Amino acid sequence: MPRHRLVVPDTVEYLSILDHQGNLDQELEPHLGDEQLIELYRAMLLGRRFDERMLDLQRQGRIGTFPPIKGQEAAQMGAIINLRPSDWFVPSFREVAAELWRGRSPESVLLYYNGFNEGTLLPAGQRDLPMAVPVGSQILHAVGLGRAAGYRGTDEVVLCFFGDGATSEGDFHEGLNFAAVYRTPVIFVCQNNQWAISTPLKKQTATANLALKALAYGMPGIQVDGNDVLAVYSATREAVERARNGGGPTLIECITYRIMMHTTADDPKRYRTEEEVAVWQERDPLTRFAAYLQRRGTLDADRRDQLEAEVLAQIQAAVERAEQQMAELGEPLALFEHLYADLPPNLRAQREELRTTLAAADKEVRHG
Amino acid sequence: MAKMTMVQALNLALKQEMAADDRVVLLGEDVGPDGGVFRVTDGLIDAFGSERVMDTPLAESAIVGMSIGMAIYGLRPVCEIQFSGFSYQAFHQLENHAARMRWRTQGRLSVPLVMRAPYGGGVRALEHHSESREAYWAHTPGLKVVIPSGPRNARALLVSAIRDPDPVIFYEAKALYRAFREEVPEAEETMPLGRPQLVREGRDLTMIAYGALVRTALEAAEQLKGLDGIETEVIDLLTLAPLDQELLAASLRKTGRAVVVHEAPRSFGPGAEIVCRLLEEAFYYLEAPPVRVAGFDVHPPYFSRERWYMPDVRRIVEAARRTCSG
Ligand SMILES: Cc1ncc(C[n+]2csc(CCOP(=O)(O)OP(=O)(O)O)c2C)c(N)n1
């Protein structure tokens, strides 16, 4: 009598639609039109090429440290395209592709990583939060936004991103628990890229996978091939619909890989092998998606080249605009802006102090 | 004696303490094979194994909270918080428990842990990676706050911090990690916590600094001598809490003028406390109001704008000249 097995009815699904070579599981193919698919491909390509350009700029000292996204384009884009403009987007710090999709300009990203806080400016009226550097801290804000949406009686949803490392923070546990208790319309997208700086997943958690953590909080959890944009899209779409219809939160674990260094200040050779990286390079989300589009007849070589050229031109124009803006912005007095709604007298005085210092520095340059 | 960077000197302190005392254990994010993001724990996992050098999951509250438990049970945990900007996730463990356990248990339980964290600007990093918020800890009764200013004292102070029976917040200025080398003796060296050091003598002005800005203050002192013949006395605090004002007050009685330099925001910063102590101890010796040269009351900017936040030689010299001209 006293000891028996409890029946836990929940399970965790695994979803993959395109295999590593881009072969399609026809039964699972989502209903996306040619134009939508091209748009999606273009966004992933833009994310990829912009990331590569940022790395060049960083190596030349033209921007500061940043976290590359290469390899994670499908996990970001497959999820974000499900959002309406009136929905909320809550990123961590590695979601540049998704941010661009939501309308952030590439030049603002460059400005930001060059140290200009003017670059944090989001498109007006946009329901996006700025990136959050403290790992996992944004998860609770997503839950709050979801709670507010429920309170206001809207059908808006919240899409929240974080990494595998974030699932160890208290904020993750508190956030998922609250989300489930209040049945908030939040979709938690974990980009499990296998590493939190040098810490591999198996040292991060003792659970068999991350999706199953959802069950402990009382929400559905699903694991998807995060390098398969169709799988990420389908799983997120389902979760978004459920949330919109009052079905509460979902945890989606996207199995993906960080191809590059953690940030440009990191040296991954210290903790992982080149063979491991090579395996994941084979599973590249862009090549895989392109193969599918080609087979489907949606993307031929010409169109592909054309998209490539378009994207590169867009990035080049953005770099030029960013450099011009940085030259124009010049003075760092903006440090004092937006700390408070109104600049308090002590800060006004400190701003004057800095202004004097700058003027003296100018004079020295002129006379020196 | 070998010439070492501060990173190497800290590594030496950890290595020797671990070899000498098997109660000393390390834990933190990426402290194992990666050797910490600044490489302070480089090679220690090879020397002492993963039982004593623990790569933890990503959770600062757990890192410090678990250290508290280990410390209560007789270990000497030295935990690393990757950047001081992420120690706030552990704030509650430090404030609610580490700082109070001895007092709360009438001395029966104690928490001899060290929380190491890189602080301050100088590496042009991202948000939350450049802050100088040591005042939070210095404001908390029960915690000690130690901030070395170079390889040799970093090594000696870390050894003392590990042996200290109370919780110590050990802040390491990233700007100093690889800035210069210094002779560090291979043989054991310790330094008392809570005792500032006179690092330059002078009769006209007392300059008080700690961490990365000690070097900036020394440079400023050199310029002042060249420019105006002002002889500046420079004091390196080394420990912010408990703060010992004896040396500071004695110096002020001699010079009558004081400039306090720190990177932390000016308002409610360490400078406020230091100046107040000077007023309490040596008011009648003052020739001019003491001055603070500090960070602005703003969040540290990133990358290209970082330099405008940090107090530099120019700002210190200007303040000192104003003080001395009065
Ligand atoms: C609270 C906190 N602790 C430590 C750090 C330093 N840090 C930045 S990213 C990172 C690893 C994050 O791993 P994960 O959540 O898996 O995301 P990924 O970087 O892999 O995208 C660490 C330790 C931080 N930013 N915030």
JSON list of C-alpha atoms in Angstrom, two decimals, chain B residues 58-130:
[
{"chain": "B", "resi": 58, "resn": "LEU", "atom": "CA", "xyz": [25.55, 28.86, -14.33]},
{"chain": "B", "resi": 59, "resn": "ALA", "atom": "CA", "xyz": [24.05, 30.13, -11.08]},
{"chain": "B", "resi": 60, "resn": "GLU", "atom": "CA", "xyz": [25.69, 32.73, -8.86]},
{"chain": "B", "resi": 61, "resn": "SER", "atom": "CA", "xyz": [23.27, 32.39, -5.99]},
{"chain": "B", "resi": 62, "resn": "ALA", "atom": "CA", "xyz": [24.02, 28.66, -5.91]},
{"chain": "B", "resi": 63, "resn": "ILE", "atom": "CA", "xyz": [27.77, 29.23, -6.13]},
{"chain": "B", "resi": 64, "resn": "VAL", "atom": "CA", "xyz": [27.80, 31.53, -3.12]},
{"chain": "B", "resi": 65, "resn": "GLY", "atom": "CA", "xyz": [25.05, 29.73, -1.23]},
{"chain": "B", "resi": 66, "resn": "MET", "atom": "CA", "xyz": [26.82, 26.40, -1.61]},
{"chain": "B", "resi": 67, "resn": "SER", "atom": "CA", "xyz": [30.09, 28.03, -0.55]},
{"chain": "B", "resi": 68, "resn": "ILE", "atom": "CA", "xyz": [28.39, 29.16, 2.63]},
{"chain": "B", "resi": 69, "resn": "GLY", "atom": "CA", "xyz": [27.39, 25.59, 3.42]},
{"chain": "B", "resi": 70, "resn": "MET", "atom": "CA", "xyz": [30.85, 24.26, 2.67]},
{"chain": "B", "resi": 71, "resn": "ALA", "atom": "CA", "xyz": [32.45, 26.98, 4.77]},
{"chain": "B", "resi": 72, "resn": "ILE", "atom": "CA", "xyz": [30.20, 26.19, 7.71]},
{"chain": "B", "resi": 73, "resn": "TYR", "atom": "CA", "xyz": [31.29, 22.57, 7.44]},
{"chain": "B", "resi": 74, "resn": "GLY", "atom": "CA", "xyz": [34.96, 23.45, 7.69]},
{"chain": "B", "resi": 75, "resn": "LEU", "atom": "CA", "xyz": [36.05, 23.93, 4.09]},
{"chain": "B", "resi": 76, "resn": "ARG", "atom": "CA", "xyz": [37.67, 27.10, 2.77]},
{"chain": "B", "resi": 77, "resn": "PRO", "atom": "CA", "xyz": [35.77, 27.77, -0.45]},
{"chain": "B", "resi": 78, "resn": "VAL", "atom": "CA", "xyz": [37.14, 30.34, -2.85]},
{"chain": "B", "resi": 79, "resn": "CYS", "atom": "CA", "xyz": [34.40, 31.03, -5.33]},
{"chain": "B", "resi": 80, "resn": "GLU", "atom": "CA", "xyz": [34.77, 32.99, -8.51]},
{"chain": "B", "resi": 81, "resn": "ILE", "atom": "CA", "xyz": [32.02, 35.20, -9.87]},
{"chain": "B", "resi": 82, "resn": "GLN", "atom": "CA", "xyz": [32.84, 35.71, -13.51]},
{"chain": "B", "resi": 83, "resn": "PHE", "atom": "CA", "xyz": [32.32, 39.48, -13.44]},
{"chain": "B", "resi": 84, "resn": "SER", "atom": "CA", "xyz": [31.38, 41.48, -10.38]},
{"chain": "B", "resi": 85, "resn": "GLY", "atom": "CA", "xyz": [28.32, 42.65, -12.33]},
{"chain": "B", "resi": 86, "resn": "PHE", "atom": "CA", "xyz": [26.88, 39.16, -11.83]},
{"chain": "B", "resi": 87, "resn": "SER", "atom": "CA", "xyz": [27.44, 39.05, -8.09]},
{"chain": "B", "resi": 88, "resn": "TYR", "atom": "CA", "xyz": [24.04, 40.65, -7.58]},
{"chain": "B", "resi": 89, "resn": "GLN", "atom": "CA", "xyz": [22.43, 37.29, -8.29]},
{"chain": "B", "resi": 90, "resn": "ALA", "atom": "CA", "xyz": [24.29, 36.18, -5.16]},
{"chain": "B", "resi": 91, "resn": "PHE", "atom": "CA", "xyz": [23.55, 39.35, -3.21]},
{"chain": "B", "resi": 92, "resn": "HIS", "atom": "CA", "xyz": [20.92, 37.75, -1.07]},
{"chain": "B", "resi": 93, "resn": "GLN", "atom": "CA", "xyz": [23.15, 34.87, 0.00]},
{"chain": "B", "resi": 94, "resn": "LEU", "atom": "CA", "xyz": [25.91, 37.27, 0.99]},
{"chain": "B", "resi": 95, "resn": "GLU", "atom": "CA", "xyz": [23.71, 39.79, 2.72]},
{"chain": "B", "resi": 96, "resn": "ASN", "atom": "CA", "xyz": [21.21, 37.42, 4.32]},
{"chain": "B", "resi": 97, "resn": "HIS", "atom": "CA", "xyz": [23.58, 34.67, 5.35]},
{"chain": "B", "resi": 98, "resn": "ALA", "atom": "CA", "xyz": [27.33, 35.00, 4.79]},
{"chain": "B", "resi": 99, "resn": "ALA", "atom": "CA", "xyz": [27.47, 38.37, 6.51]},
{"chain": "B", "resi": 100, "resn": "ARG", "atom": "CA", "xyz": [25.31, 37.36, 9.47]},
{"chain": "B", "resi": 101, "resn": "MET", "atom": "CA", "xyz": [26.05, 33.76, 10.32]},
{"chain": "B", "resi": 102, "resn": "ARG", "atom": "CA", "xyz": [28.66, 34.46, 12.99]},
{"chain": "B", "resi": 103, "resn": "TRP", "atom": "CA", "xyz": [26.54, 37.15, 14.62]},
{"chain": "B", "resi": 104, "resn": "ARG", "atom": "CA", "xyz": [23.34, 35.15, 14.32]},
{"chain": "B", "resi": 105, "resn": "THR", "atom": "CA", "xyz": [24.84, 32.10, 16.01]},
{"chain": "B", "resi": 106, "resn": "GLN", "atom": "CA", "xyz": [26.69, 33.97, 18.73]},
{"chain": "B", "resi": 107, "resn": "GLY", "atom": "CA", "xyz": [29.98, 32.95, 17.16]},
{"chain": "B", "resi": 108, "resn": "ARG", "atom": "CA", "xyz": [29.21, 29.25, 16.90]},
{"chain": "B", "resi": 109, "resn": "LEU", "atom": "CA", "xyz": [29.10, 29.11, 13.09]},
{"chain": "B", "resi": 110, "resn": "SER", "atom": "CA", "xyz": [31.30, 31.09, 10.77]},
{"chain": "B", "resi": 111, "resn": "VAL", "atom": "CA", "xyz": [31.61, 31.50, 7.02]},
{"chain": "B", "resi": 112, "resn": "PRO", "atom": "CA", "xyz": [35.27, 31.68, 5.99]},
{"chain": "B", "resi": 113, "resn": "LEU", "atom": "CA", "xyz": [34.66, 32.00, 2.27]},
{"chain": "B", "resi": 114, "resn": "VAL", "atom": "CA", "xyz": [36.30, 34.22, -0.31]},
{"chain": "B", "resi": 115, "resn": "MET", "atom": "CA", "xyz": [34.27, 35.52, -3.22]},
{"chain": "B", "resi": 116, "resn": "ARG", "atom": "CA", "xyz": [36.64, 36.62, -5.98]},
{"chain": "B", "resi": 117, "resn": "ALA", "atom": "CA", "xyz": [35.32, 38.81, -8.77]},
{"chain": "B", "resi": 118, "resn": "PRO", "atom": "CA", "xyz": [36.86, 40.97, -11.47]},
{"chain": "B", "resi": 119, "resn": "TYR", "atom": "CA", "xyz": [35.53, 44.53, -11.25]},
{"chain": "B", "resi": 120, "resn": "GLY", "atom": "CA", "xyz": [35.89, 47.85, -12.98]},
{"chain": "B", "resi": 121, "resn": "GLY", "atom": "CA", "xyz": [36.63, 49.16, -16.43]},
{"chain": "B", "resi": 122, "resn": "GLY", "atom": "CA", "xyz": [39.60, 48.86, -18.65]},
{"chain": "B", "resi": 123, "resn": "VAL", "atom": "CA", "xyz": [38.79, 46.00, -20.99]},
{"chain": "B", "resi": 124, "resn": "ARG", "atom": "CA", "xyz": [36.13, 47.80, -23.02]},
{"chain": "B", "resi": 125, "resn": "ALA", "atom": "CA", "xyz": [33.54, 45.12, -22.37]},
{"chain": "B", "resi": 126, "resn": "LEU", "atom": "CA", "xyz": [29.78, 44.69, -22.58]},
{"chain": "B", "resi": 127, "resn": "GLU", "atom": "CA", "xyz": [27.12, 45.95, -20.20]},
{"chain": "B", "resi": 128, "resn": "HIS", "atom": "CA", "xyz": [27.46, 44.66, -16.60]},
{"chain": "B", "resi": 129, "resn": "HIS", "atom": "CA", "xyz": [31.12, 43.82, -17.22]},
{"chain": "B", "resi": 130, "resn": "SER", "atom": "CA", "xyz": [32.76, 47.09, -16.12]}
]
